[in-house]
Amino acid sequence: MMNVQSVPSAARWQPTARQSTLKLETDERWSDFKEVLGLLRFDGKVHEMNDTTLFRRRRLKAGQSALCMGQPFDGLYVVRLGALKTSMTHVDGAEHVLAFPMKGDLLGFDGVCKNKYLSEVTALTDCDLIKIPAADLFSPGRGCNDIERMAYWAISREIVQEQSAYALSHSAKSEARVARFLRIQSERFNAMGYSPNRFTLPMTRRDIGNHLNVTLETVSRAFSALDNLGIIAVERREVRILSMDALRDFES
Amino acid sequence: MMNVQSVPSAARWQPTARQSTLKLETDERWSDFKEVLGLLRFDGKVHEMNDTTLFRRRRLKAGQSALCMGQPFDGLYVVRLGALKTSMTHVDGAEHVLAFPMKGDLLGFDGVCKNKYLSEVTALTDCDLIKIPAADLFSPGRGCNDIERMAYWAISREIVQEQSAYALSHSAKSEARVARFLRIQSERFNAMGYSPNRFTLPMTRRDIGNHLNVTLETVSRAFSALDNLGIIAVERREVRILSMDALRDFES
DNA sequence: CGCATGCTTGACTGAACTCAAAGTCCGTGG
DNA sequence: CCACGGACTTTGAGTTCAGTCAAGCATGCG
């Protein structure tokens, strides 16, 4: 088990030396249904425990693209390790950051409807994903399967997160948005089993700003302001939250 | 069939006289699986056409609440007629408008995950909903059923819409947001079989502004500006789009 | 070392918010 | 019937917050 006080090692953004690139790519690894249920923190009922199914794992290096807009839908992915960024690119070329999926989050669910992915997913750190192939989800021959049910439960959860993120970008003041963003990040790290009071942000100021609909300078200024008030201590991407209550008060 | 040129009668916002309130409430109506598929514009495959299942209809008057935050999840709803507003209320009392569901849209999908609804849904006009009970979605005894598959297909579609809405509130200038909002409304009316060039908005300026994260005054000013430029003609909630190309150019 | 990327901070500007007033439409009650 | 009140909308004037532009620093990499 990982030390709760420490920051997840893969969440540091410097891409490590490529000593073992080839080894990684040929090193096939698998995850079972139970592991996926655990990662997703699924709390529903499973009818017959399906321990025979194995899912292929997929590794990504920081900066690599996991999914691209327009690609045909071939399955869902669960993040096993690392941090990513989902975004949509407009016709005019402007990028919009939708979310920052991390351990236990689901990717690719926007591809079910039109049978192709509608957003881009980029790895911010080295990542380890578990793929749930489309074939396992929609096999018409099978009976009502637990995998499908689990997947849809997880999709519903992602909707809820997305709605919160949407609401996130609607506070009146920019500093309040940044404060709320930090609180939510803290809660997510906590849910993943890491420390909620000390963590390393995997994304740039620019990505945060894009996600919150403010400029990167505004994000930087908000961080500095919260630091000067003694609410947080921030040094580049290292964040410590000194007073969660003060941070929460700052949101309104 | 409704005249394509005309505005849907239920989309006018004045609550009609209550001549037949009691009649409506005792007048039980039902919809079949085929009608729901048609409303949702489902284009996937259905294994065995399920024409025996009947869904109960639910009618609402303008201003009534369809779903409330915190209520236990009891099913999904498909809009058969009318327009609604989904919103989330923050701890500080601020409301945030997420979407304006209309004919063919799905409601209540955010309740699957935690087994309770997480957003409020209010009728903007008189509405006619079709309820798909939770029991029909998750009956463990049944085989893999088409209803469940259809529901999840529709949920995925709603995610896509929501992502677009999220992106909608991230244009640089407020007038561009309003222009994009109008284009999207136009496309939705078109998809529903109504005229894309002439329609009646079911929501207030305040609701539009809340959805786009601008003030109601800014929405009003943007409407006036687009009117003065000859791109649209707006009179209170009646909107005519005079040049769709110019409107689209205005978005960037 | 030089370069690229990311972060911070400052000064200035302008777009959108706030406050305010007036007009429109509607339903209701005198 | 008309007057009134309430909800919605429009428009104006002043202010403030966040965007833009710019400079400088830190870090990591080739």
Coordinates of N, CA and C in Angstrom, one line a residue, chain B residues 5-116:
Chain B
Q5 N -43.9 25.3 -39.8 CA -43.7 26.7 -39.7 C -44.1 27.3 -38.3
S6 N -45.0 26.6 -37.7 CA -45.5 27.2 -36.5 C -44.7 26.9 -35.3
V7 N -44.9 27.6 -34.2 CA -44.2 27.4 -33.0 C -45.0 26.4 -32.2
P8 N -44.3 25.5 -31.5 CA -45.1 24.5 -30.7 C -45.9 25.2 -29.7
S9 N -47.2 24.9 -29.7 CA -48.1 25.6 -28.9 C -47.8 25.6 -27.4
A10 N -47.3 24.4 -26.9 CA -47.0 24.3 -25.5 C -45.7 25.1 -25.1
A11 N -45.0 25.6 -26.1 CA -43.8 26.4 -25.8 C -44.1 27.8 -25.5
R12 N -45.3 28.3 -25.6 CA -45.6 29.6 -25.2 C -45.7 29.6 -23.7
W13 N -45.3 30.6 -23.1 CA -45.0 30.4 -21.6 C -46.2 30.8 -20.7
Q14 N -47.2 31.5 -21.3 CA -48.3 31.9 -20.4 C -49.0 30.6 -20.0
P15 N -49.2 30.3 -18.7 CA -50.0 29.2 -18.3 C -51.4 29.4 -18.7
T16 N -51.9 28.4 -19.5 CA -53.3 28.6 -20.0 C -54.3 28.4 -18.8
A17 N -55.5 28.9 -19.1 CA -56.5 28.8 -18.0 C -56.7 27.4 -17.6
R18 N -57.1 27.2 -16.3 CA -57.1 25.9 -15.7 C -58.4 25.2 -16.0
Q19 N -59.0 25.4 -17.2 CA -60.3 24.8 -17.4 C -60.3 23.3 -17.1
S20 N -59.2 22.6 -17.5 CA -59.3 21.1 -17.5 C -58.3 20.5 -16.5
T21 N -57.9 21.2 -15.5 CA -56.9 20.7 -14.6 C -57.3 19.3 -14.0
L22 N -58.5 19.2 -13.5 CA -58.9 17.9 -12.9 C -59.0 16.8 -13.9
K23 N -59.5 17.2 -15.1 CA -59.6 16.2 -16.1 C -58.2 15.6 -16.5
L24 N -57.2 16.6 -16.6 CA -55.9 16.1 -17.0 C -55.3 15.2 -15.9
E25 N -55.5 15.5 -14.7 CA -54.9 14.7 -13.6 C -55.5 13.3 -13.5
T26 N -56.7 13.1 -13.9 CA -57.3 11.8 -13.8 C -57.2 11.1 -15.1
D27 N -56.8 11.8 -16.2 CA -56.8 11.2 -17.5 C -55.5 10.5 -17.7
E28 N -55.4 9.2 -17.4 CA -54.2 8.5 -17.6 C -53.9 8.2 -19.0
R29 N -52.6 8.4 -19.4 CA -52.2 8.1 -20.8 C -50.9 7.3 -20.7
W30 N -50.7 6.6 -21.8 CA -49.6 5.7 -21.8 C -48.8 5.8 -23.2
S31 N -47.6 5.5 -23.1 CA -46.8 5.5 -24.4 C -46.1 4.1 -24.5
D32 N -45.9 3.7 -25.7 CA -45.3 2.4 -25.9 C -43.8 2.6 -26.2
F33 N -43.1 1.5 -26.2 CA -41.6 1.4 -26.4 C -41.3 2.1 -27.8
K34 N -42.1 1.8 -28.8 CA -41.8 2.3 -30.1 C -41.9 3.9 -30.1
E35 N -42.8 4.4 -29.4 CA -42.9 5.9 -29.3 C -41.7 6.5 -28.7
V36 N -41.2 5.8 -27.6 CA -40.1 6.3 -26.9 C -38.8 6.3 -27.8
L37 N -38.7 5.2 -28.5 CA -37.6 5.1 -29.5 C -37.6 6.2 -30.5
G38 N -38.8 6.5 -31.0 CA -39.0 7.5 -32.0 C -38.6 8.9 -31.4
L39 N -39.1 9.2 -30.2 CA -38.9 10.5 -29.6 C -37.4 10.7 -29.4
L40 N -36.7 9.6 -28.9 CA -35.3 9.8 -28.6 C -34.4 9.8 -29.9
R41 N -35.1 9.5 -31.0 CA -34.4 9.4 -32.3 C -33.3 8.4 -32.2
F42 N -33.6 7.2 -31.6 CA -32.7 6.1 -31.4 C -32.4 5.5 -32.8
D43 N -31.1 5.4 -33.1 CA -30.7 4.8 -34.3 C -29.9 3.5 -34.2
G44 N -29.9 2.9 -33.0 CA -29.2 1.7 -32.8 C -30.1 0.5 -33.1
K45 N -29.6 -0.7 -32.8 CA -30.4 -1.9 -33.1 C -31.2 -2.3 -31.9
V46 N -32.4 -2.8 -32.1 CA -33.2 -3.4 -31.1 C -33.3 -4.8 -31.4
H47 N -33.1 -5.7 -30.4 CA -33.1 -7.1 -30.7 C -34.5 -7.7 -30.9
E48 N -35.3 -7.7 -29.9 CA -36.6 -8.1 -30.1 C -37.6 -7.0 -29.8
M49 N -38.3 -6.5 -30.8 CA -39.2 -5.4 -30.6 C -40.2 -5.6 -29.5
N50 N -40.1 -4.7 -28.6 CA -40.8 -4.9 -27.3 C -42.0 -4.0 -27.3
D51 N -43.1 -4.5 -28.0 CA -44.2 -3.6 -28.1 C -45.2 -3.8 -27.0
T52 N -45.0 -4.7 -26.1 CA -46.0 -4.8 -25.0 C -45.8 -3.9 -23.9
T53 N -44.5 -3.4 -23.7 CA -44.3 -2.6 -22.5 C -45.0 -1.2 -22.7
L54 N -45.7 -0.8 -21.7 CA -46.3 0.5 -21.7 C -45.7 1.4 -20.6
F55 N -45.5 2.6 -20.9 CA -44.9 3.6 -20.0 C -46.0 4.6 -19.6
R56 N -46.0 5.0 -18.3 CA -47.0 5.9 -17.9 C -46.6 7.3 -18.3
R57 N -47.6 8.2 -18.6 CA -47.2 9.5 -18.9 C -47.5 10.4 -17.7
R58 N -46.8 11.5 -17.7 CA -46.9 12.5 -16.5 C -47.0 13.9 -17.1
R59 N -48.0 14.6 -16.7 CA -48.2 15.9 -17.2 C -47.8 17.0 -16.1
L60 N -47.3 18.1 -16.6 CA -46.9 19.1 -15.7 C -47.4 20.5 -16.2
K61 N -47.8 21.3 -15.3 CA -48.1 22.7 -15.7 C -46.8 23.6 -15.6
A62 N -46.8 24.7 -16.4 CA -45.7 25.6 -16.3 C -45.4 26.0 -14.9
G63 N -44.1 25.9 -14.5 CA -43.7 26.3 -13.2 C -43.6 25.2 -12.2
Q64 N -44.3 24.1 -12.5 CA -44.2 22.9 -11.6 C -42.8 22.3 -11.6
S65 N -42.5 21.6 -10.6 CA -41.2 20.9 -10.5 C -41.4 19.4 -10.9
A66 N -40.5 19.0 -11.8 CA -40.6 17.6 -12.2 C -39.8 16.7 -11.3
L67 N -38.6 17.1 -11.0 CA -37.7 16.4 -10.1 C -37.0 17.3 -9.1
C68 N -36.7 16.8 -7.9 CA -36.1 17.6 -6.9 C -34.8 17.0 -6.5
M69 N -33.8 17.8 -6.2 CA -32.5 17.3 -5.6 C -32.8 16.5 -4.4
G70 N -32.1 15.4 -4.3 CA -32.2 14.6 -3.1 C -33.3 13.5 -3.1
Q71 N -34.3 13.7 -4.0 CA -35.4 12.7 -4.1 C -34.7 11.3 -4.5
P72 N -35.3 10.2 -4.0 CA -34.8 8.9 -4.4 C -35.0 8.7 -5.9
F73 N -34.1 8.1 -6.5 CA -34.2 7.8 -8.0 C -35.3 6.8 -8.2
D74 N -36.3 7.1 -9.0 CA -37.3 6.2 -9.3 C -37.5 6.0 -10.8
G75 N -36.7 6.5 -11.6 CA -36.8 6.3 -13.0 C -36.3 7.4 -13.9
L76 N -36.3 7.2 -15.2 CA -35.9 8.2 -16.2 C -37.2 8.8 -16.8
Y77 N -37.1 10.0 -17.3 CA -38.2 10.6 -18.0 C -37.8 11.0 -19.4
V78 N -38.6 10.8 -20.4 CA -38.4 11.4 -21.7 C -39.4 12.5 -22.0
V79 N -39.0 13.6 -22.5 CA -39.9 14.7 -22.8 C -40.6 14.4 -24.1
R80 N -42.0 14.4 -23.9 CA -42.8 14.2 -25.1 C -43.3 15.5 -25.7
L81 N -43.4 16.5 -24.8 CA -43.9 17.8 -25.2 C -43.5 18.8 -24.2
G82 N -43.2 20.1 -24.6 CA -42.9 21.1 -23.7 C -41.4 21.4 -23.5
A83 N -41.1 22.3 -22.6 CA -39.7 22.7 -22.4 C -39.5 22.8 -20.9
L84 N -38.3 22.4 -20.4 CA -38.0 22.4 -19.0 C -36.6 23.0 -18.7
K85 N -36.3 23.1 -17.5 CA -35.0 23.7 -17.1 C -34.4 22.8 -16.0
T86 N -33.2 22.4 -16.2 CA -32.5 21.6 -15.1 C -31.5 22.5 -14.5
S87 N -31.4 22.5 -13.2 CA -30.5 23.3 -12.5 C -29.9 22.7 -11.2
M88 N -28.8 23.2 -10.7 CA -28.3 22.8 -9.5 C -28.3 24.0 -8.5
T89 N -28.6 23.7 -7.3 CA -28.5 24.8 -6.3 C -27.3 24.5 -5.4
H90 N -26.5 25.6 -5.2 CA -25.3 25.5 -4.4 C -25.7 25.6 -2.9
V91 N -24.7 25.3 -2.1 CA -24.9 25.5 -0.7 C -25.2 26.9 -0.3
D92 N -24.6 27.9 -1.1 CA -24.8 29.3 -0.8 C -26.1 29.8 -1.4
G93 N -26.9 28.9 -2.0 CA -28.2 29.3 -2.5 C -28.2 29.7 -3.9
A94 N -27.0 29.9 -4.5 CA -26.9 30.3 -5.9 C -27.4 29.1 -6.8
E95 N -28.2 29.5 -7.8 CA -28.7 28.5 -8.8 C -27.8 28.5 -10.0
H96 N -27.7 27.3 -10.6 CA -26.9 27.3 -11.8 C -27.7 26.4 -12.8
V97 N -28.1 27.1 -14.0 CA -28.9 26.4 -15.0 C -28.0 25.5 -15.8
L98 N -28.3 24.2 -15.9 CA -27.5 23.3 -16.6 C -27.9 23.2 -18.1
A99 N -29.2 23.1 -18.3 CA -29.7 22.8 -19.6 C -31.2 23.1 -19.7
F100 N -31.7 23.1 -20.9 CA -33.1 23.3 -21.2 C -33.7 22.2 -22.0
P101 N -34.0 21.1 -21.3 CA -34.5 19.9 -22.0 C -35.8 20.2 -22.8
M102 N -35.9 19.6 -23.9 CA -37.1 19.7 -24.7 C -37.5 18.4 -25.3
K103 N -38.5 18.4 -26.2 CA -39.0 17.2 -26.8 C -37.9 16.2 -27.2
G104 N -37.9 15.0 -26.8 CA -36.9 14.0 -27.1 C -35.8 13.9 -26.2
D105 N -35.7 14.8 -25.2 CA -34.5 14.8 -24.3 C -34.9 13.9 -23.1
L106 N -33.8 13.5 -22.4 CA -33.9 12.6 -21.3 C -33.7 13.3 -20.0
L107 N -34.4 13.0 -19.0 CA -34.3 13.6 -17.7 C -34.0 12.6 -16.6
G108 N -33.2 12.9 -15.6 CA -33.1 12.1 -14.4 C -31.9 11.2 -14.4
F109 N -31.1 11.2 -15.5 CA -30.0 10.2 -15.6 C -28.9 10.5 -14.5
D110 N -28.9 11.6 -13.9 CA -27.9 11.9 -12.9 C -28.3 11.2 -11.6
G111 N -29.4 10.5 -11.6 CA -29.8 9.8 -10.3 C -29.4 8.3 -10.3
V112 N -28.8 7.8 -11.4 CA -28.5 6.4 -11.4 C -27.4 6.1 -10.5
C113 N -26.4 7.0 -10.4 CA -25.1 6.7 -9.7 C -25.4 6.6 -8.2
K114 N -25.9 7.6 -7.6 CA -26.1 7.6 -6.1 C -27.5 7.2 -5.7
N115 N -28.3 6.8 -6.7 CA -29.7 6.4 -6.4 C -30.6 7.5 -5.8
K116 N -30.2 8.8 -6.1 CA -31.0 9.9 -5.8 C -30.7 11.0 -6.8

